[in-house]
Coordinates of C-alpha atoms and ligand atoms in Angstrom, one line a residue:
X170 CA -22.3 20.7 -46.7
X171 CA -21.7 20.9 -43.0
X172 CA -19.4 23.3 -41.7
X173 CA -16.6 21.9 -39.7
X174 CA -15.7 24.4 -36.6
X175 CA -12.3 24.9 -35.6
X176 CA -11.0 26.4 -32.7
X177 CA -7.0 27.2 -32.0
X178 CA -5.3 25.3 -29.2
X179 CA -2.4 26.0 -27.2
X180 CA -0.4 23.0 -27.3
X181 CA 0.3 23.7 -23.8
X182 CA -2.2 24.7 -21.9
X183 CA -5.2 23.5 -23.4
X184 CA -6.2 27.3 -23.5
X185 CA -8.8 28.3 -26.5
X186 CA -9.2 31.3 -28.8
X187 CA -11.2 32.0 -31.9
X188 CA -8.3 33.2 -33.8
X189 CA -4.3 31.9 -34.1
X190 CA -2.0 33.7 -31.0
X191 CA 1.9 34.1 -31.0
X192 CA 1.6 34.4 -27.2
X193 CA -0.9 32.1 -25.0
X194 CA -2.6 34.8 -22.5
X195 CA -2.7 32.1 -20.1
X196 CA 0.6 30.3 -19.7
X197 CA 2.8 33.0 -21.6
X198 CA 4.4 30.1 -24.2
X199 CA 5.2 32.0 -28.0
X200 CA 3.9 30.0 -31.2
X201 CA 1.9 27.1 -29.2
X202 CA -1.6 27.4 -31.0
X203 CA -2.8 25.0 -33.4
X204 CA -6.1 24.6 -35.0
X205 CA -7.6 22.1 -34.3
X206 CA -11.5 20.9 -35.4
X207 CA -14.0 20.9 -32.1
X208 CA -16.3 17.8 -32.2
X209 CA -19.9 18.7 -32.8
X210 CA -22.5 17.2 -30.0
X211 CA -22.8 13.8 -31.6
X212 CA -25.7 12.5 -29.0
X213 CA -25.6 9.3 -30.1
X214 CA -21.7 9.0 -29.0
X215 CA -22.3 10.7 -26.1
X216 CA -25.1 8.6 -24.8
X217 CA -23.0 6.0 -24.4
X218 CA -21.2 7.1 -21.9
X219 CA -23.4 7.7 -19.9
X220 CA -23.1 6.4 -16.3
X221 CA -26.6 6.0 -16.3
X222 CA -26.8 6.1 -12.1
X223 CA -29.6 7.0 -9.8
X224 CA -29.3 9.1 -7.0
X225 CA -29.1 6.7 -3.2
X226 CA -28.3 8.2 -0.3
X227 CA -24.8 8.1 1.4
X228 CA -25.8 5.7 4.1
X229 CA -27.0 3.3 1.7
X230 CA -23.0 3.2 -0.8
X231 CA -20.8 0.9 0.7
X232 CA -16.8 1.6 0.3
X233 CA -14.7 0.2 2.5
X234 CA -10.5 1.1 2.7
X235 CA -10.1 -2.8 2.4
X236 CA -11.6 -2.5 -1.5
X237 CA -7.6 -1.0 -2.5
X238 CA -5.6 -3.5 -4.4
X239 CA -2.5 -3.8 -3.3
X240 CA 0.2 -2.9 -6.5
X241 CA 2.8 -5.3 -4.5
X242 CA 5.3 -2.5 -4.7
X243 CA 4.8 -0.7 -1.0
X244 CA 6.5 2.6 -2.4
X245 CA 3.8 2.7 -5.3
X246 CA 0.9 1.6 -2.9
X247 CA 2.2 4.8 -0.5
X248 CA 1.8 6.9 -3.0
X249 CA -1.5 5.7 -4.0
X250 CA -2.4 6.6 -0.7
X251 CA -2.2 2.6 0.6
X252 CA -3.1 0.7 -3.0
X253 CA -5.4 1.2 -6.2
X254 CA -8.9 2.2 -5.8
X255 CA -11.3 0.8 -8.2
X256 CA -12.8 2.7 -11.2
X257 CA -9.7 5.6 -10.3
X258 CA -7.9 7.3 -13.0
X259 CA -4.1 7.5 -12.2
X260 CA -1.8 9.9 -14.3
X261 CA 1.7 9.0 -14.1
X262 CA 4.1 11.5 -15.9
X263 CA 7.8 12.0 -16.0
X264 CA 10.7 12.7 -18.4
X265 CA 11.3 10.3 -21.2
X266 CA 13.2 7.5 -20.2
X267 CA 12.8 7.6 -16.5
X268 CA 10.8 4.4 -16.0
X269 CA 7.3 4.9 -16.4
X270 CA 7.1 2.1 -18.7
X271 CA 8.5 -0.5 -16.6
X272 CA 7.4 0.8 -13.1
X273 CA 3.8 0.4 -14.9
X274 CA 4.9 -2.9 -15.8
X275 CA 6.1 -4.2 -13.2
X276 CA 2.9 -3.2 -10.9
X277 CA 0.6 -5.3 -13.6
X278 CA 2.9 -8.2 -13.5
X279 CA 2.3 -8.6 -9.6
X280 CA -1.2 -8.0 -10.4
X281 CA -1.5 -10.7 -12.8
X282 CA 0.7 -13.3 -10.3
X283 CA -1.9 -12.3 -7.4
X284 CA -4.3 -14.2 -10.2
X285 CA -5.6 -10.6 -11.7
X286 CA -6.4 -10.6 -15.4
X287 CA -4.7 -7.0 -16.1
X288 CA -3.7 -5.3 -19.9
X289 CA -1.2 -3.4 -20.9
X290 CA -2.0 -1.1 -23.6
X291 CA 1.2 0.6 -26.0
X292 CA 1.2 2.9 -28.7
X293 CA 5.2 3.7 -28.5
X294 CA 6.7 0.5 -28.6
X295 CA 6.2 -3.1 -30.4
X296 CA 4.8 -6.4 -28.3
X297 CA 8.4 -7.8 -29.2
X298 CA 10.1 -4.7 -27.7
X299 CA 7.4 -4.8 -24.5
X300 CA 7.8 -9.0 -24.2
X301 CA 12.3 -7.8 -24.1
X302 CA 11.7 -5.2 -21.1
X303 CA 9.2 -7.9 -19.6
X304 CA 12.5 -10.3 -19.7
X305 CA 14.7 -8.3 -18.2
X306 CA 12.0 -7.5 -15.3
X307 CA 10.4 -11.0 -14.8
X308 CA 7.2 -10.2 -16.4
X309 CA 6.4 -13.4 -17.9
X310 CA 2.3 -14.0 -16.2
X311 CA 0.0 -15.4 -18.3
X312 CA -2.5 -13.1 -17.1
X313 CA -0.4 -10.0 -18.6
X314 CA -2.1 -9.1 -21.8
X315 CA -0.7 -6.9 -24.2
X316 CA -2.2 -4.8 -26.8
X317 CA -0.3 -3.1 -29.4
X318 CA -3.1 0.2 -30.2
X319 CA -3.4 3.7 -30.6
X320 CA -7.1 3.6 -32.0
X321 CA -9.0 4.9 -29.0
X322 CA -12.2 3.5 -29.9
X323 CA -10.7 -0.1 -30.5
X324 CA -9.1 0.1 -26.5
X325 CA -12.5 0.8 -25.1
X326 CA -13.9 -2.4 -27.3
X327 CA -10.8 -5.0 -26.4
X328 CA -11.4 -3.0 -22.5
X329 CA -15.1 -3.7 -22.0
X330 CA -14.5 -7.6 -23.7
X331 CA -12.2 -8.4 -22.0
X332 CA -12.8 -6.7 -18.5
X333 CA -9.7 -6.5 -16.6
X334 CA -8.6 -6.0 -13.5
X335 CA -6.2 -3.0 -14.3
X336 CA -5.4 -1.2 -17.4
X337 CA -2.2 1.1 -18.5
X338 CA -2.4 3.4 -21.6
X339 CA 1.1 3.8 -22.4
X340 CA 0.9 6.8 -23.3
X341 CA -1.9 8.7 -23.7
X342 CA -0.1 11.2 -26.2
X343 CA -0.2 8.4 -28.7
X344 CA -4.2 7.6 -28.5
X345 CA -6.5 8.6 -31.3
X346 CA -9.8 9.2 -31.3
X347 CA -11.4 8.5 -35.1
X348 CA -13.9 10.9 -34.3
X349 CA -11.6 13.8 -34.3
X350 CA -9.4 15.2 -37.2
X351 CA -6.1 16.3 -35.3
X352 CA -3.4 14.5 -34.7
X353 CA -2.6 12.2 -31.9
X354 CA -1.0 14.5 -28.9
X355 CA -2.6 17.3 -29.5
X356 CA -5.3 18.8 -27.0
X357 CA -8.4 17.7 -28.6
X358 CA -6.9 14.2 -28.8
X359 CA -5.5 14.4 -25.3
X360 CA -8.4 15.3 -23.8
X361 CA -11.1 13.6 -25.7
X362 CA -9.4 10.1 -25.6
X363 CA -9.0 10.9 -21.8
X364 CA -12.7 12.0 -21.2
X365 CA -13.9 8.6 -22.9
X366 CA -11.0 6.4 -21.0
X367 CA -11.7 7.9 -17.5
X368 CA -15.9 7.8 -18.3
X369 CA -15.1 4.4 -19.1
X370 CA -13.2 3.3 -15.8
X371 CA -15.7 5.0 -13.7
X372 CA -18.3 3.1 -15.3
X373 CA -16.5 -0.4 -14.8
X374 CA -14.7 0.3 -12.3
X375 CA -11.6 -1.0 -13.6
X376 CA -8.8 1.1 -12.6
X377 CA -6.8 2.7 -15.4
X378 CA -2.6 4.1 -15.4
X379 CA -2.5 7.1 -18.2
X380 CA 1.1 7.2 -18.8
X381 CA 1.8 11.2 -19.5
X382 CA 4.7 12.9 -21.8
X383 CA 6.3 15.9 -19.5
X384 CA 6.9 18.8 -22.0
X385 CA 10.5 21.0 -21.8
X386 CA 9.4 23.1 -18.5
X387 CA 7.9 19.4 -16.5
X388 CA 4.3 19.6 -17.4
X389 CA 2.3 17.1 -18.4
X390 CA 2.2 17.8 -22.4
X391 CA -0.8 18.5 -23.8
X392 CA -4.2 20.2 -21.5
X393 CA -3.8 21.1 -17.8
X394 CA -7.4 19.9 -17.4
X395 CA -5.7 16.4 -18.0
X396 CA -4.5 16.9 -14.5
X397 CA -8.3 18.2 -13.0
X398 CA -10.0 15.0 -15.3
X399 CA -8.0 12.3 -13.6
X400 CA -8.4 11.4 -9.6
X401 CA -4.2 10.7 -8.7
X402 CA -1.1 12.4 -10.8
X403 CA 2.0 11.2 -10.1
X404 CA 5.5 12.6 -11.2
X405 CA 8.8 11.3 -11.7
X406 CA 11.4 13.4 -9.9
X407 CA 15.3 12.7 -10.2
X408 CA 17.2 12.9 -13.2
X409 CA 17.8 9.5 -15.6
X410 CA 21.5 9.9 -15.4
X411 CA 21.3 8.9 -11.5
X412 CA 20.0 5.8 -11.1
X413 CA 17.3 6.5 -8.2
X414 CA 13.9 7.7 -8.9
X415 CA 11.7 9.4 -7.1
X416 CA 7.7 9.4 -7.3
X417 CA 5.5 12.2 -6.2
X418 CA 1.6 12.4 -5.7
X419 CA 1.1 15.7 -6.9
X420 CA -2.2 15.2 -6.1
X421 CA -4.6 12.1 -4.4
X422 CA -8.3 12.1 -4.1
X423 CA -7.8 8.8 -2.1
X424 CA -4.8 9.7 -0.2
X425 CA -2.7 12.4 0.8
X426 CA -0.2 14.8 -1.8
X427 CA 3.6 15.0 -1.3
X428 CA 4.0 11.9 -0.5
X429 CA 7.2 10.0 -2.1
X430 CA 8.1 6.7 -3.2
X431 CA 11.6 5.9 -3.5
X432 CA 13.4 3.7 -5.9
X433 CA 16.2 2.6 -7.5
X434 CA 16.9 1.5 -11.4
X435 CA 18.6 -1.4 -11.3
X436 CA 19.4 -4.0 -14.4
X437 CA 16.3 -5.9 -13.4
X438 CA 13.9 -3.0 -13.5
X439 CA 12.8 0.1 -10.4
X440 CA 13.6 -1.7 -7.2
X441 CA 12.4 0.1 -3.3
X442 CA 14.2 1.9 -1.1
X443 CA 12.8 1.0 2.3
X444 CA 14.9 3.2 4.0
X445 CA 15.2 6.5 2.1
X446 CA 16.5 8.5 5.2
X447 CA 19.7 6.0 4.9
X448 CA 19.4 6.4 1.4
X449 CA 20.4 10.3 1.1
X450 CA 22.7 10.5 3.5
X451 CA 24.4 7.7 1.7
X452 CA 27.5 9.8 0.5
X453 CA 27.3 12.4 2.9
X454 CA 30.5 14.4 3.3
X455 CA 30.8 14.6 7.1
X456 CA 32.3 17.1 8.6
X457 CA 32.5 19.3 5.7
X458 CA 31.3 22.6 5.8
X459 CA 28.7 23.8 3.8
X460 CA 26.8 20.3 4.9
X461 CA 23.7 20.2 7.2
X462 CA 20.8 17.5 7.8
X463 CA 17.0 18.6 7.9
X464 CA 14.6 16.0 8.4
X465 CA 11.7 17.2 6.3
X466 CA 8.7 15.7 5.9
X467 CA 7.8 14.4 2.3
X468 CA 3.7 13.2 2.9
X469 CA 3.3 11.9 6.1
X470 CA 6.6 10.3 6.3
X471 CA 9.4 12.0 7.6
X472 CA 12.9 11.7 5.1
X473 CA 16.3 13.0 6.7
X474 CA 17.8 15.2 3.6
X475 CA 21.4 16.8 3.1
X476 CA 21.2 20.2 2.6
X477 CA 24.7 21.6 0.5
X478 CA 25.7 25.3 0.1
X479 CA 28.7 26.8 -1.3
X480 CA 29.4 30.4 -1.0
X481 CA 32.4 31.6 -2.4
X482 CA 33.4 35.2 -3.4
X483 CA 31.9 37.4 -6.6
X484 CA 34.7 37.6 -9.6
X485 CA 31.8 39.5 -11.5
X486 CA 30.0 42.3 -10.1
X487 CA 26.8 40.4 -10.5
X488 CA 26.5 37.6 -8.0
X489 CA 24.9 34.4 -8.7
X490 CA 22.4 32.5 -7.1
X491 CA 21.5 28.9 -7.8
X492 CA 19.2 27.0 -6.4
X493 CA 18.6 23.3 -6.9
X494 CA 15.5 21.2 -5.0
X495 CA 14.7 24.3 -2.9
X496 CA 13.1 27.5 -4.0
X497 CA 14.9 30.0 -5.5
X498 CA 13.0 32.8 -3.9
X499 CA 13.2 31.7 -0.7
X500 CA 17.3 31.8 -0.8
X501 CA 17.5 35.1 -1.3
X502 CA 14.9 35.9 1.1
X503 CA 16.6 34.1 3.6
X504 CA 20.1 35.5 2.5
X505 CA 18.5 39.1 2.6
X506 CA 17.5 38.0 6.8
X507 CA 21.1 36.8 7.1
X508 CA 22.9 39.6 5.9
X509 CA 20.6 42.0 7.9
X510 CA 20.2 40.3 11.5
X511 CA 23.6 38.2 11.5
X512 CA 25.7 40.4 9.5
X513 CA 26.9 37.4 7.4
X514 CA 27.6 39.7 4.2
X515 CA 26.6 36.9 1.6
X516 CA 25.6 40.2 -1.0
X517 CA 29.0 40.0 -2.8
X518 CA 29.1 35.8 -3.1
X519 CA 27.8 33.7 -5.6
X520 CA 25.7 31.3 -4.1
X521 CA 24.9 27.5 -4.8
X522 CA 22.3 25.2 -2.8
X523 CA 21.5 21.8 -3.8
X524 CA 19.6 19.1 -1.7
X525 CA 21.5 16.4 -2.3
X526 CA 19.6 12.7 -4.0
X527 CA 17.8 15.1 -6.3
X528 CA 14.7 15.7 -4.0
X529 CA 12.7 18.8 -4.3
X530 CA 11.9 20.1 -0.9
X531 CA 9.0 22.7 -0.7
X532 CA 8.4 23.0 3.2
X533 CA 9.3 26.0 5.6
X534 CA 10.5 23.7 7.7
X535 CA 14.0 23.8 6.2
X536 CA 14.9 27.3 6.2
X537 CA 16.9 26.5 8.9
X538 CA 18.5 24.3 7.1
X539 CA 19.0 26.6 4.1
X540 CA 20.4 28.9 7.2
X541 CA 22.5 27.1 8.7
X542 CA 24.3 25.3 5.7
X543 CA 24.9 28.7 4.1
X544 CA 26.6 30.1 7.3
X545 CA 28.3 27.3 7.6
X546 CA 29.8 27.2 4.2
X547 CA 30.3 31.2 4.6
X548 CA 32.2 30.9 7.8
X549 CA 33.9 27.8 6.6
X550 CA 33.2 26.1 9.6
X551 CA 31.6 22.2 9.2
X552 CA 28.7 22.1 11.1
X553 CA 28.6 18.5 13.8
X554 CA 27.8 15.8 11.9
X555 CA 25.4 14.3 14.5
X556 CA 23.2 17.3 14.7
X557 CA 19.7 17.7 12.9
X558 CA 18.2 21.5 12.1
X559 CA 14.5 22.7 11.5
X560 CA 12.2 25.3 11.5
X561 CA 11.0 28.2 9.5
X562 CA 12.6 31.4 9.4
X563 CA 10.9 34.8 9.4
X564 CA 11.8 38.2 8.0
X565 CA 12.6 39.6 11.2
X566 CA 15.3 36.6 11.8
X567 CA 13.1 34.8 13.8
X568 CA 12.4 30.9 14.2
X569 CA 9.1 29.5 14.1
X570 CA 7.3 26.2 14.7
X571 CA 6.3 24.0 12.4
X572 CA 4.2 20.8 11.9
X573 CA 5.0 17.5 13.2
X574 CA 8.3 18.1 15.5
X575 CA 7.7 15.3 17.3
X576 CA 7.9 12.4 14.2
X577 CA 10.9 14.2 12.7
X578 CA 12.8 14.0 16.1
X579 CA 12.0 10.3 16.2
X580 CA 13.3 9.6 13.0
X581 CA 16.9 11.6 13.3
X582 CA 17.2 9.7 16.4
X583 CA 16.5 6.6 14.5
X584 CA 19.6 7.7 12.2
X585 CA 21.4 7.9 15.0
X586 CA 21.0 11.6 15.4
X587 CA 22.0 13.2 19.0
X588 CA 21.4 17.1 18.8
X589 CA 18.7 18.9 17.4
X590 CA 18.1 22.6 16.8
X591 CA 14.7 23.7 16.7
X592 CA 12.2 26.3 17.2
X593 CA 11.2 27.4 20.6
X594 CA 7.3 27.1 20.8
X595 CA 4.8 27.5 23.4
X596 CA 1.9 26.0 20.9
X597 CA 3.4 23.0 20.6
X598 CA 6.1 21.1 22.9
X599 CA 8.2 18.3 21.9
X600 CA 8.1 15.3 24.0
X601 CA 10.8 12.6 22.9
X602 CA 13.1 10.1 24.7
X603 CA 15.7 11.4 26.3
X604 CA 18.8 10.5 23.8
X605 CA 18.2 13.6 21.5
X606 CA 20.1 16.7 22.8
X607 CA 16.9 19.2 22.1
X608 CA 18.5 22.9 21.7
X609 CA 15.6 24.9 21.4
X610 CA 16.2 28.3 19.6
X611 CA 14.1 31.5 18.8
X612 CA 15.9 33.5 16.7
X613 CA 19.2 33.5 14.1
X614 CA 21.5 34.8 16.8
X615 CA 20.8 32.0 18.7
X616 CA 21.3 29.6 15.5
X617 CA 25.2 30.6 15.4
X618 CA 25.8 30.6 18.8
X619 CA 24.6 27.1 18.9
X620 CA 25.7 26.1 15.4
X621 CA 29.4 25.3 15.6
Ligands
TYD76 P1 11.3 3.3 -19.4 O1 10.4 2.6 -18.5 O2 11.2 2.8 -20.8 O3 11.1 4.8 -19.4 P2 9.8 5.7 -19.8 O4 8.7 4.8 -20.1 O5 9.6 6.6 -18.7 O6 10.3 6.5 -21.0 O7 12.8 3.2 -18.8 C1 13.8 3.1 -19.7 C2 15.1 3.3 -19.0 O8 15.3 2.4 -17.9 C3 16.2 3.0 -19.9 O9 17.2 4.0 -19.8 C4 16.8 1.7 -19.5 C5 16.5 1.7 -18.0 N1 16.2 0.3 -17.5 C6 17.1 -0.2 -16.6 O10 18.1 0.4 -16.2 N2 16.8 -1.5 -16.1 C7 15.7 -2.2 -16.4 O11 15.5 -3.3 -15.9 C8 14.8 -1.6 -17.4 C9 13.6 -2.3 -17.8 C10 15.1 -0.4 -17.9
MG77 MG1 7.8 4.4 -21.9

């Protein structure tokens, strides 16, 4: 009798050992292996996928930016890096209920009304519950095809029959691959049924959507090397309580990372924000301390966010610090500058920050922000409403430059925007029209004299 081999998984990592592990050595998650049987080298199987391509020279491959499809949705397309590239594999991921599903569909029902044949595969929920959702967002084409499957090897037969423009797996947790013994969502399933969809889209050059289950800590369920296998991963930022979303390439072989997409749930399905600057300010307290404006730059477009602190006085001897959309580390670095250089004493105050619109901002660029927000909610005094901060702050309280001043000082003056505090450089001047107050700082003394 052939021996089947196992090997133990962790359920979160993909990481594999010989024997069963409380503790993965590589992620540091308790009771995440499972055993799971390892395919043997079944050549026949594998020989069909093979791409079965000769080596030609780079002169002679034609590609052309024109060859993107355009998804009709111009925040999805941004993110895409300016519309779907043929044969790509696209992850999307994102907490449950957050709109995967219908953003997904939505993008193939503009396909299909642009007179593209597209198919919309679902293991989680019936046609009848798929045709409902379809109602409410006016997917009703002809050309929308839907397919009710979790056998992996019957996707790839109805895929390569009927050749579509565009395919969504929805999700890839729920695809099984006969050939394997586990069950669907674990590792080996994850990753083989990924391996053979992504082989497959490459070879066809049909573009396909993986949608992707987010596990407790925001990961993708199931391998990392999900995220390696496929060309784009996108995330879903923003809570489903609010009713915006936000989309993040987390990483683009066609396009650049960081860049957002903003939308809004609405009864008829995820509609664009155009104008996401106007969006976040949109309940901006003004006048109230504690409140400052950064415009950071999410991908290459720059997005005015609020920046909110509160600091208010210890009642245990351990003070808190909480940190929401920024990094935790980098507030109490910048607390540890503040207390030193300005002698604002922030040591005994608990201490909240929260970008406001739910946006996760990971740029130095907003240190200043962070700065000046904190002092301002310290000192109780409101910072002006029409001023703009940015720059990064180093340990020895001083400012520095950062990228693209220029298009950030545009686009506060676009908000109607007059002052602006920002880093003195030599490297690289500013150059803007003359309605922006420019107040050009090089150090955290300098910030609070010109603060307030
Ligand atoms: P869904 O796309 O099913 O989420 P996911 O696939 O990421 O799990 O989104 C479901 C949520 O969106 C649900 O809470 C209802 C809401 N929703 C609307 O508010 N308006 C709509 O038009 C649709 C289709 C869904
Ligand atoms: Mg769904």
């Amino acid at each position: 009798m052939k021996k089947i081999k196992t090997l133990f998984f962790c359920q979160n990592c993909g990481h594999q050992s010989t024997k069963w592990l409380g503790k993965c050595p590589s992620c540091q998650q308790w009771n995440q292996f499972v055993e799971e049987e390892i395919r043997s080298s079944d050549p026949g199987a594998r020989l069909e996928l093979q791409l079965n391509e000769l080596p030609q020279s780079i002169a002679a491959i034609t590609a052309d930016e024109k060859d993107r499809m355009t998804t009709g949705i111009a925040e999805l397309d941004r993110v895409l890096g300016g519309g779907i590239v043929g044969g790509s594999a696209v992850l999307v991921g994102g907490d449950p209920g957050i709109g995967k599903s219908t953003l997904l569909l939505q993008m193939l029902q503009n396909l299909a009304e642009n007179g593209s044949k597209v198919l919309y595969i679902s293991g989680e929920e019936s046609a009848k519950q798929i045709k409902l959702r379809g109602k409410r967002i006016g997917a009703a084409s002809p050309n929308l095809l839907i397919l009710v499957e979790i056998a992996l090897e019957s996707m790839i037969q109805h895929i390569k029959s009927l050749a579509p423009q565009a395919v969504v797996i929805d999700s890839i947790q729920t695809v099984y691959s006969s050939a394997l013994s586990s069950a669907p969502g674990s590792v080996g399933q994850v990753r083989e049924a990924s391996a053979q969809l992504i082989l497959l889209s490459k070879k066809t050059g049909i573009p396909v959507f993986l949608v992707g289950h987010v596990t407790k800590d925001g990961s993708i369920a199931g391998p990392k090397v999900l995220e390696h296998m496929v060309d784009t991963v996108l995330y879903f930022e923003g809570d489903s309580g609010h009713a915006y979303r936000i989309i993040r390439g987390m990483k683009n072989r066609f396009g650049p990372t960081n860049e957002i997409g903003v939308f809004e749930m609405r009864d008829n399905g995820l509609q664009e924000v155009s104008n996401p600057s106007a969006f976040f300010l949109s309940e901006r307290p003004e006048g109230a301390a504690g409140s400052v404006v950064v415009p950071s730059m999410e991908g290459t477009r720059p997005i005015l966010i609020e920046i909110q602190s509160l600091a208010s006085p210890t009642n245990f001897g351990m003070p808190r610090r909480t940190a929401i959309g920024v990094d935790h580390n980098r507030v109490s670095l910048l607390v540890a500058v503040m207390d030193k250089i300005c002698g604002l004493h922030l040591s005994n105050h608990d201490i909240f920050i929260n970008v406001a619109g739910g946006v996760k901002v990971d740029e130095p660029a907003i240190d200043l922000g962070i700065v000046s927000s904190l002092a301002s909610s310290f000192l109780d005094r409101p910072v002006d409403a029409k001023t703009v901060v940015f720059g990064e702050v180093g340990l020895t309280g001083e400012v520095r430059g950062i990228s693209q001043m220029d298009i950030r000082i545009k686009e506060a003056a676009r908000m109607g925007f007059n002052r602006c505090i920002l880093p003195k450089t030599l490297a690289r001047d500013v150059s803007v029209g003359s309605k922006m107050n420019l107040i050009k700082i090089s150090n955290l003394r300098e910030l609070l004299a010109h603060l307030f």
